PDB file of C-alpha atoms and ligand atoms in Angstrom:
ATOM      1  CA  UNK A   1     124.480 134.507 -90.868  1.00  0.00           C
ATOM      2  CA  UNK A   2     127.874 134.884 -92.502  1.00  0.00           C
ATOM      3  CA  UNK A   3     130.455 132.124 -92.825  1.00  0.00           C
ATOM      4  CA  UNK A   4     133.607 133.818 -94.155  1.00  0.00           C
ATOM      5  CA  UNK A   5     136.214 131.870 -96.104  1.00  0.00           C
ATOM      6  CA  UNK A   6     139.133 133.961 -94.922  1.00  0.00           C
ATOM      7  CA  UNK A   7     140.199 136.604 -92.420  1.00  0.00           C
ATOM      8  CA  UNK A   8     140.238 139.129 -95.309  1.00  0.00           C
ATOM      9  CA  UNK A   9     136.589 138.417 -96.135  1.00  0.00           C
ATOM     10  CA  UNK A  10     135.684 138.720 -92.451  1.00  0.00           C
ATOM     11  CA  UNK A  11     137.589 142.013 -92.227  1.00  0.00           C
ATOM     12  CA  UNK A  12     135.619 143.441 -95.173  1.00  0.00           C
ATOM     13  CA  UNK A  13     132.352 142.445 -93.498  1.00  0.00           C
ATOM     14  CA  UNK A  14     133.401 143.887 -90.127  1.00  0.00           C
ATOM     15  CA  UNK A  15     134.231 147.232 -91.753  1.00  0.00           C
ATOM     16  CA  UNK A  16     130.901 147.324 -93.610  1.00  0.00           C
ATOM     17  CA  UNK A  17     128.927 146.394 -90.504  1.00  0.00           C
ATOM     18  CA  UNK A  18     130.691 149.142 -88.565  1.00  0.00           C
ATOM     19  CA  UNK A  19     130.051 151.751 -91.274  1.00  0.00           C
ATOM     20  CA  UNK A  20     126.364 150.841 -91.434  1.00  0.00           C
ATOM     21  CA  UNK A  21     126.049 150.531 -87.641  1.00  0.00           C
ATOM     22  CA  UNK A  22     124.856 146.924 -87.867  1.00  0.00           C
ATOM     23  CA  UNK A  23     125.709 144.898 -84.751  1.00  0.00           C
ATOM     24  CA  UNK A  24     127.991 141.929 -85.419  1.00  0.00           C
ATOM     25  CA  UNK A  25     128.476 138.933 -83.162  1.00  0.00           C
ATOM     26  CA  UNK A  26     130.482 135.752 -83.469  1.00  0.00           C
ATOM     27  CA  UNK A  27     128.739 132.512 -82.619  1.00  0.00           C
ATOM     28  CA  UNK A  28     130.991 129.664 -81.547  1.00  0.00           C
ATOM     29  CA  UNK A  29     129.068 126.549 -80.556  1.00  0.00           C
ATOM     30  CA  UNK A  30     126.488 128.752 -78.855  1.00  0.00           C
ATOM     31  CA  UNK A  31     127.153 126.887 -75.607  1.00  0.00           C
ATOM     32  CA  UNK A  32     127.079 130.062 -73.536  1.00  0.00           C
ATOM     33  CA  UNK A  33     124.507 132.080 -75.470  1.00  0.00           C
ATOM     34  CA  UNK A  34     120.775 132.631 -74.923  1.00  0.00           C
ATOM     35  CA  UNK A  35     119.066 134.224 -77.934  1.00  0.00           C
ATOM     36  CA  UNK A  36     115.903 136.243 -77.243  1.00  0.00           C
ATOM     37  CA  UNK A  37     112.621 134.905 -78.624  1.00  0.00           C
ATOM     38  CA  UNK A  38     112.610 138.095 -80.744  1.00  0.00           C
ATOM     39  CA  UNK A  39     115.912 137.090 -82.349  1.00  0.00           C
ATOM     40  CA  UNK A  40     118.945 139.267 -82.937  1.00  0.00           C
ATOM     41  CA  UNK A  41     118.892 141.989 -85.598  1.00  0.00           C
ATOM     42  CA  UNK A  42     122.474 141.969 -86.721  1.00  0.00           C
ATOM     43  CA  UNK A  43     125.077 139.862 -88.495  1.00  0.00           C
ATOM     44  CA  UNK A  44     126.023 136.572 -86.896  1.00  0.00           C
ATOM     45  CA  UNK A  45     129.404 135.210 -87.942  1.00  0.00           C
ATOM     46  CA  UNK A  46     130.482 131.589 -87.735  1.00  0.00           C
ATOM     47  CA  UNK A  47     134.143 130.706 -88.164  1.00  0.00           C
ATOM     48  CA  UNK A  48     133.611 127.156 -89.329  1.00  0.00           C
ATOM     49  CA  UNK A  49     135.478 127.370 -92.654  1.00  0.00           C
ATOM     50  CA  UNK A  50     138.690 125.308 -92.875  1.00  0.00           C
ATOM     51  CA  UNK A  51     140.795 128.488 -92.843  1.00  0.00           C
ATOM     52  CA  UNK A  52     139.708 129.110 -89.210  1.00  0.00           C
ATOM     53  CA  UNK A  53     140.197 125.485 -88.181  1.00  0.00           C
ATOM     54  CA  UNK A  54     143.922 125.041 -88.715  1.00  0.00           C
ATOM     55  CA  UNK A  55     146.112 123.371 -86.108  1.00  0.00           C
ATOM     56  CA  UNK A  56     149.903 123.408 -86.216  1.00  0.00           C
ATOM     57  CA  UNK A  57     152.269 121.994 -83.607  1.00  0.00           C
ATOM     58  CA  UNK A  58     155.896 122.956 -82.959  1.00  0.00           C
ATOM     59  CA  UNK A  59     157.104 121.007 -79.929  1.00  0.00           C
ATOM     60  CA  UNK A  60     155.051 122.105 -76.946  1.00  0.00           C
ATOM     61  CA  UNK A  61     153.625 125.087 -78.824  1.00  0.00           C
ATOM     62  CA  UNK A  62     150.370 124.748 -80.770  1.00  0.00           C
ATOM     63  CA  UNK A  63     148.798 127.314 -83.119  1.00  0.00           C
ATOM     64  CA  UNK A  64     145.072 126.775 -83.292  1.00  0.00           C
ATOM     65  CA  UNK A  65     142.265 128.465 -85.238  1.00  0.00           C
ATOM     66  CA  UNK A  66     139.298 130.083 -83.475  1.00  0.00           C
ATOM     67  CA  UNK A  67     136.808 127.748 -85.186  1.00  0.00           C
ATOM     68  CA  UNK A  68     138.393 124.537 -83.878  1.00  0.00           C
ATOM     69  CA  UNK A  69     136.174 122.463 -81.562  1.00  0.00           C
ATOM     70  CA  UNK A  70     137.700 122.515 -78.085  1.00  0.00           C
ATOM     71  CA  UNK A  71     136.848 119.024 -76.833  1.00  0.00           C
ATOM     72  CA  UNK A  72     138.294 116.915 -79.672  1.00  0.00           C
ATOM     73  CA  UNK A  73     141.277 119.274 -79.796  1.00  0.00           C
ATOM     74  CA  UNK A  74     141.939 118.986 -76.035  1.00  0.00           C
ATOM     75  CA  UNK A  75     141.540 115.217 -76.210  1.00  0.00           C
ATOM     76  CA  UNK A  76     143.981 114.983 -79.134  1.00  0.00           C
ATOM     77  CA  UNK A  77     146.541 117.124 -77.270  1.00  0.00           C
ATOM     78  CA  UNK A  78     146.197 114.864 -74.228  1.00  0.00           C
ATOM     79  CA  UNK A  79     146.723 111.754 -76.349  1.00  0.00           C
ATOM     80  CA  UNK A  80     149.945 113.309 -77.684  1.00  0.00           C
ATOM     81  CA  UNK A  81     151.134 113.984 -74.122  1.00  0.00           C
ATOM     82  CA  UNK A  82     150.617 117.747 -74.383  1.00  0.00           C
ATOM     83  CA  UNK A  83     149.405 118.802 -70.960  1.00  0.00           C
ATOM     84  CA  UNK A  84     147.422 121.922 -70.042  1.00  0.00           C
ATOM     85  CA  UNK A  85     143.964 121.330 -71.486  1.00  0.00           C
ATOM     86  CA  UNK A  86     142.819 118.401 -69.327  1.00  0.00           C
ATOM     87  CA  UNK A  87     140.547 120.720 -67.330  1.00  0.00           C
ATOM     88  CA  UNK A  88     138.679 121.566 -70.562  1.00  0.00           C
ATOM     89  CA  UNK A  89     137.193 118.055 -70.722  1.00  0.00           C
ATOM     90  CA  UNK A  90     133.408 118.274 -70.957  1.00  0.00           C
ATOM     91  CA  UNK A  91     133.263 121.972 -71.917  1.00  0.00           C
ATOM     92  CA  UNK A  92     131.405 122.417 -75.230  1.00  0.00           C
ATOM     93  CA  UNK A  93     133.222 125.220 -76.997  1.00  0.00           C
ATOM     94  CA  UNK A  94     135.195 126.493 -79.920  1.00  0.00           C
ATOM     95  CA  UNK A  95     138.681 127.876 -79.284  1.00  0.00           C
ATOM     96  CA  UNK A  96     137.347 131.416 -79.927  1.00  0.00           C
ATOM     97  CA  UNK A  97     134.557 130.958 -77.375  1.00  0.00           C
ATOM     98  CA  UNK A  98     136.927 129.441 -74.806  1.00  0.00           C
ATOM     99  CA  UNK A  99     139.231 132.456 -75.113  1.00  0.00           C
ATOM    100  CA  UNK A 100     136.421 135.035 -75.030  1.00  0.00           C
ATOM    101  CA  UNK A 101     134.859 133.418 -71.943  1.00  0.00           C
ATOM    102  CA  UNK A 102     138.157 132.235 -70.417  1.00  0.00           C
ATOM    103  CA  UNK A 103     136.390 128.911 -70.000  1.00  0.00           C
ATOM    104  CA  UNK A 104     137.424 126.637 -67.195  1.00  0.00           C
ATOM    105  CA  UNK A 105     136.720 125.470 -63.708  1.00  0.00           C
ATOM    106  CA  UNK A 106     138.350 124.813 -60.359  1.00  0.00           C
ATOM    107  CA  UNK A 107     141.313 122.999 -61.898  1.00  0.00           C
ATOM    108  CA  UNK A 108     142.246 125.644 -64.465  1.00  0.00           C
ATOM    109  CA  UNK A 109     141.170 128.104 -67.153  1.00  0.00           C
ATOM    110  CA  UNK A 110     141.863 128.392 -70.850  1.00  0.00           C
ATOM    111  CA  UNK A 111     143.838 131.633 -70.414  1.00  0.00           C
ATOM    112  CA  UNK A 112     146.524 129.690 -68.505  1.00  0.00           C
ATOM    113  CA  UNK A 113     147.782 128.036 -71.704  1.00  0.00           C
ATOM    114  CA  UNK A 114     147.507 131.077 -74.001  1.00  0.00           C
ATOM    115  CA  UNK A 115     150.735 132.636 -75.224  1.00  0.00           C
ATOM    116  CA  UNK A 116     149.123 135.134 -77.545  1.00  0.00           C
ATOM    117  CA  UNK A 117     145.932 135.698 -79.520  1.00  0.00           C
ATOM    118  CA  UNK A 118     145.502 136.982 -83.071  1.00  0.00           C
ATOM    119  CA  UNK A 119     142.487 139.249 -83.286  1.00  0.00           C
ATOM    120  CA  UNK A 120     140.573 141.136 -85.945  1.00  0.00           C
ATOM    121  CA  UNK A 121     139.637 144.619 -84.796  1.00  0.00           C
ATOM    122  CA  UNK A 122     136.222 146.105 -85.718  1.00  0.00           C
ATOM    123  CA  UNK A 123     138.206 148.584 -87.882  1.00  0.00           C
ATOM    124  CA  UNK A 124     139.303 145.622 -90.060  1.00  0.00           C
ATOM    125  CA  UNK A 125     143.006 145.298 -89.174  1.00  0.00           C
ATOM    126  CA  UNK A 126     144.609 142.429 -87.280  1.00  0.00           C
ATOM    127  CA  UNK A 127     146.705 142.521 -84.123  1.00  0.00           C
ATOM    128  CA  UNK A 128     148.513 140.003 -81.956  1.00  0.00           C
ATOM    129  CA  UNK A 129     147.678 140.363 -78.280  1.00  0.00           C
ATOM    130  CA  UNK A 130     149.956 138.915 -75.587  1.00  0.00           C
ATOM    131  CA  UNK A 131     148.420 136.880 -72.792  1.00  0.00           C
ATOM    132  CA  UNK A 132     148.957 139.839 -70.425  1.00  0.00           C
ATOM    133  CA  UNK A 133     147.126 142.238 -72.746  1.00  0.00           C
ATOM    134  CA  UNK A 134     144.194 139.785 -72.974  1.00  0.00           C
ATOM    135  CA  UNK A 135     143.704 140.326 -69.209  1.00  0.00           C
ATOM    136  CA  UNK A 136     142.224 136.919 -68.432  1.00  0.00           C
ATOM    137  CA  UNK A 137     140.141 136.742 -65.255  1.00  0.00           C
ATOM    138  CA  UNK A 138     137.275 134.642 -63.923  1.00  0.00           C
ATOM    139  CA  UNK A 139     135.090 133.996 -67.030  1.00  0.00           C
ATOM    140  CA  UNK A 140     136.420 137.272 -68.382  1.00  0.00           C
ATOM    141  CA  UNK A 141     138.957 138.805 -70.742  1.00  0.00           C
ATOM    142  CA  UNK A 142     139.673 142.289 -72.096  1.00  0.00           C
ATOM    143  CA  UNK A 143     139.156 141.469 -75.788  1.00  0.00           C
ATOM    144  CA  UNK A 144     135.941 143.505 -76.035  1.00  0.00           C
ATOM    145  CA  UNK A 145     134.592 143.642 -79.607  1.00  0.00           C
ATOM    146  CA  UNK A 146     137.731 142.189 -81.194  1.00  0.00           C
ATOM    147  CA  UNK A 147     137.208 138.881 -82.979  1.00  0.00           C
ATOM    148  CA  UNK A 148     139.520 136.009 -82.083  1.00  0.00           C
ATOM    149  CA  UNK A 149     141.040 134.524 -85.260  1.00  0.00           C
ATOM    150  CA  UNK A 150     143.557 132.120 -83.748  1.00  0.00           C
ATOM    151  CA  UNK A 151     145.794 131.594 -80.736  1.00  0.00           C
ATOM    152  CA  UNK A 152     149.239 130.346 -79.923  1.00  0.00           C
ATOM    153  CA  UNK A 153     149.151 127.970 -76.954  1.00  0.00           C
ATOM    154  CA  UNK A 154     152.033 126.905 -74.749  1.00  0.00           C
ATOM    155  CA  UNK A 155     151.481 123.375 -73.447  1.00  0.00           C
ATOM    156  CA  UNK A 156     153.762 121.099 -71.431  1.00  0.00           C
ATOM    157  CA  UNK A 157     155.195 117.870 -72.852  1.00  0.00           C
ATOM    158  CA  UNK A 158     154.530 114.960 -70.509  1.00  0.00           C
ATOM    159  CA  UNK A 159     153.783 111.245 -70.478  1.00  0.00           C
ATOM    160  CA  UNK A 160     150.815 110.678 -72.874  1.00  0.00           C
ATOM    161  CA  UNK A 161     149.262 107.939 -70.688  1.00  0.00           C
ATOM    162  CA  UNK A 162     149.320 110.253 -67.663  1.00  0.00           C
ATOM    163  CA  UNK A 163     147.858 113.239 -69.513  1.00  0.00           C
ATOM    164  CA  UNK A 164     145.158 111.139 -71.184  1.00  0.00           C
ATOM    165  CA  UNK A 165     144.163 109.680 -67.806  1.00  0.00           C
ATOM    166  CA  UNK A 166     143.935 113.185 -66.268  1.00  0.00           C
ATOM    167  CA  UNK A 167     141.715 114.277 -69.191  1.00  0.00           C
ATOM    168  CA  UNK A 168     139.363 111.300 -68.805  1.00  0.00           C
ATOM    169  CA  UNK A 169     139.205 111.756 -65.004  1.00  0.00           C
ATOM    170  CA  UNK A 170     138.318 115.404 -65.432  1.00  0.00           C
ATOM    171  CA  UNK A 171     135.616 114.438 -67.950  1.00  0.00           C
ATOM    172  CA  UNK A 172     134.191 111.802 -65.580  1.00  0.00           C
ATOM    173  CA  UNK A 173     134.044 114.381 -62.771  1.00  0.00           C
ATOM    174  CA  UNK A 174     132.056 116.753 -65.029  1.00  0.00           C
ATOM    175  CA  UNK A 175     129.676 114.020 -66.109  1.00  0.00           C
ATOM    176  CA  UNK A 176     128.998 113.163 -62.440  1.00  0.00           C
ATOM    177  CA  UNK A 177     128.255 116.716 -61.352  1.00  0.00           C
ATOM    178  CA  UNK A 178     126.684 118.444 -64.391  1.00  0.00           C
ATOM    179  CA  UNK A 179     123.633 117.621 -66.551  1.00  0.00           C
ATOM    180  CA  UNK A 180     125.760 117.233 -69.697  1.00  0.00           C
ATOM    181  CA  UNK A 181     123.075 115.237 -71.528  1.00  0.00           C
ATOM    182  CA  UNK A 182     120.425 117.988 -71.212  1.00  0.00           C
ATOM    183  CA  UNK A 183     120.165 121.172 -73.265  1.00  0.00           C
ATOM    184  CA  UNK A 184     121.548 124.108 -71.312  1.00  0.00           C
ATOM    185  CA  UNK A 185     123.984 127.003 -71.553  1.00  0.00           C
ATOM    186  CA  UNK A 186     126.183 125.688 -68.742  1.00  0.00           C
ATOM    187  CA  UNK A 187     126.363 127.709 -65.534  1.00  0.00           C
ATOM    188  CA  UNK A 188     123.901 130.603 -65.704  1.00  0.00           C
ATOM    189  CA  UNK A 189     125.534 132.714 -62.978  1.00  0.00           C
ATOM    190  CA  UNK A 190     129.099 133.502 -61.983  1.00  0.00           C
ATOM    191  CA  UNK A 191     130.138 132.372 -58.517  1.00  0.00           C
ATOM    192  CA  UNK A 192     130.146 135.337 -56.112  1.00  0.00           C
ATOM    193  CA  UNK A 193     133.572 135.779 -54.450  1.00  0.00           C
ATOM    194  CA  UNK A 194     134.190 132.846 -52.078  1.00  0.00           C
ATOM    195  CA  UNK A 195     130.763 131.299 -52.655  1.00  0.00           C
ATOM    196  CA  UNK A 196     129.123 128.877 -55.035  1.00  0.00           C
ATOM    197  CA  UNK A 197     126.159 130.193 -57.051  1.00  0.00           C
ATOM    198  CA  UNK A 198     124.836 126.617 -57.368  1.00  0.00           C
ATOM    199  CA  UNK A 199     124.894 126.110 -53.583  1.00  0.00           C
ATOM    200  CA  UNK A 200     123.087 129.434 -52.981  1.00  0.00           C
ATOM    201  CA  UNK A 201     120.370 128.522 -55.516  1.00  0.00           C
ATOM    202  CA  UNK A 202     120.032 125.095 -53.913  1.00  0.00           C
ATOM    203  CA  UNK A 203     119.809 126.590 -50.392  1.00  0.00           C
ATOM    204  CA  UNK A 204     117.156 129.021 -51.646  1.00  0.00           C
ATOM    205  CA  UNK A 205     115.050 125.928 -52.394  1.00  0.00           C
ATOM    206  CA  UNK A 206     115.060 126.371 -56.160  1.00  0.00           C
ATOM    207  CA  UNK A 207     116.408 123.029 -57.386  1.00  0.00           C
ATOM    208  CA  UNK A 208     113.775 121.646 -59.732  1.00  0.00           C
ATOM    209  CA  UNK A 209     111.925 124.991 -59.987  1.00  0.00           C
ATOM    210  CA  UNK A 210     110.181 125.260 -63.327  1.00  0.00           C
ATOM    211  CA  UNK A 211     108.751 127.911 -65.605  1.00  0.00           C
ATOM    212  CA  UNK A 212     107.181 126.849 -68.878  1.00  0.00           C
ATOM    213  CA  UNK A 213     109.474 124.153 -70.233  1.00  0.00           C
ATOM    214  CA  UNK A 214     112.628 125.490 -68.510  1.00  0.00           C
ATOM    215  CA  UNK A 215     113.769 123.979 -65.240  1.00  0.00           C
ATOM    216  CA  UNK A 216     116.490 124.510 -62.639  1.00  0.00           C
ATOM    217  CA  UNK A 217     118.555 121.325 -62.901  1.00  0.00           C
ATOM    218  CA  UNK A 218     118.200 118.813 -60.048  1.00  0.00           C
ATOM    219  CA  UNK A 219     121.791 117.747 -60.635  1.00  0.00           C
ATOM    220  CA  UNK A 220     123.435 121.196 -60.589  1.00  0.00           C
ATOM    221  CA  UNK A 221     121.314 124.155 -59.455  1.00  0.00           C
ATOM    222  CA  UNK A 222     123.364 126.660 -61.499  1.00  0.00           C
ATOM    223  CA  UNK A 223     122.161 125.020 -64.741  1.00  0.00           C
ATOM    224  CA  UNK A 224     118.790 125.790 -66.326  1.00  0.00           C
ATOM    225  CA  UNK A 225     117.787 122.997 -68.640  1.00  0.00           C
ATOM    226  CA  UNK A 226     115.551 123.590 -71.632  1.00  0.00           C
ATOM    227  CA  UNK A 227     113.094 120.833 -72.378  1.00  0.00           C
ATOM    228  CA  UNK A 228     111.215 120.535 -75.658  1.00  0.00           C
ATOM    229  CA  UNK A 229     109.213 123.711 -76.308  1.00  0.00           C
ATOM    230  CA  UNK A 230     111.182 125.917 -73.896  1.00  0.00           C
ATOM    231  CA  UNK A 231     111.484 129.577 -74.890  1.00  0.00           C
ATOM    232  CA  UNK A 232     114.112 132.163 -74.043  1.00  0.00           C
ATOM    233  CA  UNK A 233     111.388 133.933 -72.007  1.00  0.00           C
ATOM    234  CA  UNK A 234     110.979 130.806 -69.859  1.00  0.00           C
ATOM    235  CA  UNK A 235     114.713 130.844 -69.103  1.00  0.00           C
ATOM    236  CA  UNK A 236     114.760 134.603 -68.456  1.00  0.00           C
ATOM    237  CA  UNK A 237     111.836 134.258 -66.071  1.00  0.00           C
ATOM    238  CA  UNK A 238     113.734 131.630 -64.059  1.00  0.00           C
ATOM    239  CA  UNK A 239     116.843 133.832 -64.069  1.00  0.00           C
ATOM    240  CA  UNK A 240     114.820 136.695 -62.544  1.00  0.00           C
ATOM    241  CA  UNK A 241     113.221 134.386 -59.988  1.00  0.00           C
ATOM    242  CA  UNK A 242     116.597 132.969 -58.909  1.00  0.00           C
ATOM    243  CA  UNK A 243     118.196 136.416 -58.585  1.00  0.00           C
ATOM    244  CA  UNK A 244     115.274 137.707 -56.542  1.00  0.00           C
ATOM    245  CA  UNK A 245     115.179 134.705 -54.170  1.00  0.00           C
ATOM    246  CA  UNK A 246     118.951 134.612 -53.648  1.00  0.00           C
ATOM    247  CA  UNK A 247     118.982 138.383 -53.054  1.00  0.00           C
ATOM    248  CA  UNK A 248     116.291 138.203 -50.415  1.00  0.00           C
ATOM    249  CA  UNK A 249     117.645 135.051 -48.704  1.00  0.00           C
ATOM    250  CA  UNK A 250     121.380 135.886 -48.693  1.00  0.00           C
ATOM    251  CA  UNK A 251     121.630 139.593 -49.622  1.00  0.00           C
ATOM    252  CA  UNK A 252     123.795 138.443 -52.542  1.00  0.00           C
ATOM    253  CA  UNK A 253     123.527 139.754 -56.086  1.00  0.00           C
ATOM    254  CA  UNK A 254     124.074 137.019 -58.686  1.00  0.00           C
ATOM    255  CA  UNK A 255     125.755 138.111 -61.899  1.00  0.00           C
ATOM    256  CA  UNK A 256     124.729 136.375 -65.119  1.00  0.00           C
ATOM    257  CA  UNK A 257     127.573 134.456 -66.833  1.00  0.00           C
ATOM    258  CA  UNK A 258     125.803 133.639 -70.097  1.00  0.00           C
ATOM    259  CA  UNK A 259     125.686 136.060 -73.012  1.00  0.00           C
ATOM    260  CA  UNK A 260     122.091 137.124 -73.789  1.00  0.00           C
ATOM    261  CA  UNK A 261     121.478 138.287 -77.380  1.00  0.00           C
ATOM    262  CA  UNK A 262     118.510 140.587 -77.962  1.00  0.00           C
ATOM    263  CA  UNK A 263     117.340 142.860 -80.774  1.00  0.00           C
ATOM    264  CA  UNK A 264     118.584 146.445 -80.452  1.00  0.00           C
ATOM    265  CA  UNK A 265     116.544 148.526 -78.020  1.00  0.00           C
ATOM    266  CA  UNK A 266     114.979 145.488 -76.311  1.00  0.00           C
ATOM    267  CA  UNK A 267     116.000 145.182 -72.693  1.00  0.00           C
ATOM    268  CA  UNK A 268     114.733 141.627 -72.288  1.00  0.00           C
TER     269      UNK A 268
HETATM  270  C1  LIG B   1     126.740 121.426 -70.674  1.00  0.00           C
HETATM  271  C2  LIG B   1     127.616 122.637 -70.568  1.00  0.00           C
HETATM  272  C3  LIG B   1     128.685 122.637 -69.681  1.00  0.00           C
HETATM  273  C4  LIG B   1     129.500 123.760 -69.561  1.00  0.00           C
HETATM  274  N1  LIG B   1     130.539 123.739 -68.674  1.00  0.00           N
HETATM  275  C5  LIG B   1     131.357 124.809 -68.586  1.00  0.00           C
HETATM  276  C6  LIG B   1     132.486 124.810 -67.689  1.00  0.00           C
HETATM  277  O1  LIG B   1     132.742 123.843 -66.988  1.00  0.00           O
HETATM  278  N2  LIG B   1     133.276 125.913 -67.663  1.00  0.00           N
HETATM  279  C7  LIG B   1     133.037 127.007 -68.450  1.00  0.00           C
HETATM  280  O2  LIG B   1     133.795 127.970 -68.386  1.00  0.00           O
HETATM  281  N3  LIG B   1     131.973 127.031 -69.291  1.00  0.00           N
HETATM  282  C8  LIG B   1     131.139 125.972 -69.382  1.00  0.00           C
HETATM  283  N4  LIG B   1     130.063 126.020 -70.221  1.00  0.00           N
HETATM  284  C9  LIG B   1     129.800 127.241 -71.013  1.00  0.00           C
HETATM  285  C10 LIG B   1     130.421 127.199 -72.427  1.00  0.00           C
HETATM  286  O3  LIG B   1     130.738 125.885 -72.784  1.00  0.00           O
HETATM  287  C11 LIG B   1     131.697 128.057 -72.491  1.00  0.00           C
HETATM  288  O4  LIG B   1     131.440 129.401 -72.151  1.00  0.00           O
HETATM  289  C12 LIG B   1     132.324 128.017 -73.894  1.00  0.00           C
HETATM  290  O5  LIG B   1     133.623 128.547 -73.842  1.00  0.00           O
HETATM  291  C13 LIG B   1     131.493 128.760 -74.935  1.00  0.00           C
HETATM  292  O6  LIG B   1     132.104 128.533 -76.184  1.00  0.00           O
HETATM  293  P1  LIG B   1     131.329 128.677 -77.557  1.00  0.00           P
HETATM  294  O7  LIG B   1     132.309 128.443 -78.638  1.00  0.00           O
HETATM  295  O8  LIG B   1     130.095 127.856 -77.568  1.00  0.00           O
HETATM  296  O9  LIG B   1     130.967 130.222 -77.517  1.00  0.00           O
HETATM  297  P2  LIG B   1     129.528 130.871 -77.689  1.00  0.00           P
HETATM  298  O10 LIG B   1     128.652 130.376 -76.603  1.00  0.00           O
HETATM  299  O11 LIG B   1     129.064 130.712 -79.088  1.00  0.00           O
HETATM  300  O12 LIG B   1     129.893 132.395 -77.431  1.00  0.00           O
HETATM  301  C14 LIG B   1     130.244 132.842 -76.134  1.00  0.00           C
HETATM  302  C15 LIG B   1     130.748 134.276 -76.248  1.00  0.00           C
HETATM  303  O13 LIG B   1     132.003 134.265 -76.920  1.00  0.00           O
HETATM  304  C16 LIG B   1     131.926 135.085 -78.088  1.00  0.00           C
HETATM  305  N5  LIG B   1     132.767 134.463 -79.116  1.00  0.00           N
HETATM  306  C17 LIG B   1     132.678 133.208 -79.621  1.00  0.00           C
HETATM  307  N6  LIG B   1     133.640 133.013 -80.545  1.00  0.00           N
HETATM  308  C18 LIG B   1     134.348 134.177 -80.620  1.00  0.00           C
HETATM  309  C19 LIG B   1     135.460 134.618 -81.401  1.00  0.00           C
HETATM  310  N7  LIG B   1     136.048 133.841 -82.304  1.00  0.00           N
HETATM  311  N8  LIG B   1     135.903 135.869 -81.205  1.00  0.00           N
HETATM  312  C20 LIG B   1     135.323 136.694 -80.294  1.00  0.00           C
HETATM  313  N9  LIG B   1     134.266 136.349 -79.544  1.00  0.00           N
HETATM  314  C21 LIG B   1     133.785 135.091 -79.707  1.00  0.00           C
HETATM  315  C22 LIG B   1     130.454 135.115 -78.460  1.00  0.00           C
HETATM  316  O14 LIG B   1     130.152 136.246 -79.256  1.00  0.00           O
HETATM  317  C23 LIG B   1     129.819 135.161 -77.089  1.00  0.00           C
HETATM  318  O15 LIG B   1     129.896 136.466 -76.561  1.00  0.00           O
HETATM  319  C24 LIG B   1     129.234 124.912 -70.357  1.00  0.00           C
HETATM  320  C25 LIG B   1     128.167 124.894 -71.268  1.00  0.00           C
HETATM  321  C26 LIG B   1     127.357 123.779 -71.374  1.00  0.00           C
HETATM  322  C27 LIG B   1     126.227 123.789 -72.362  1.00  0.00           C
END
């Protein structure tokens, strides 16, 4: 685990890891990651040093570091009347993770407010990518192995009371529909085009299905919640079971949304 103090230090590490063919991954809050019970045999980077947590506002434009926590940041923007991040209420994330995953929901995605993103390439140099180059799509972007260092966001100045209310309403909606108090990695599967993965899992009769200490949430069937003692294998077993049942009931292939980290050469 490496917690760099600067982009220069991170660049030196990235170059060394590349030369020595050691896999390198950035961990945000880990809210979308499942780590294999066998661990991950590479370097894990966390951008939690102050130099990756800077925030600077110029009118409706905000520069924000990749290590900044999304929720408090989005709430603070709302309180200042900066609109655009209300739909991020209830999403546990860093800014880097939100960009990499293009986090969001029905009412919007993080990519919508991005003007450009500063990245560190595996070769050790930095580049600024425009929103268009980032190629944001549904829980997807084109950043590949580049590390997000910071982003420039374009928000909209509005009435603070109105924006704050929209943020809190969005948060309340999330709390009502998702098991936010349980340990999970959010939605396990992407929604197939025009359909809801949660509804398909529910219709396949899998709400409440359990393996070991992992369980398909009763509140939202696209969440697998990990109770005390749950292993990654328990979760992976449920993932296989869900995919198999949904395939045979609806001839639909569910695609995993979470990022699964395994040692090199291990398929599962
Ligand atoms: C209760 C709960 C509710 C959730 N609800 C939603 C929701 O409504 N909508 C939604 O979209 N998601 C949701 N999620 C999933 C998760 O919150 C998002 O995917 C979030 O953006 C992940 O951010 P993170 O910082 O934790 O990233 P991580 O989970 O740590 O990492 C996710 C991926 O991003 C990469 N990454 C992280 N930081 C960087 C960086 N600086 N540069 C390059 N790559 C990086 C990681 O390597 C990994 O591949 C939910 C999760 C939970 C637990």
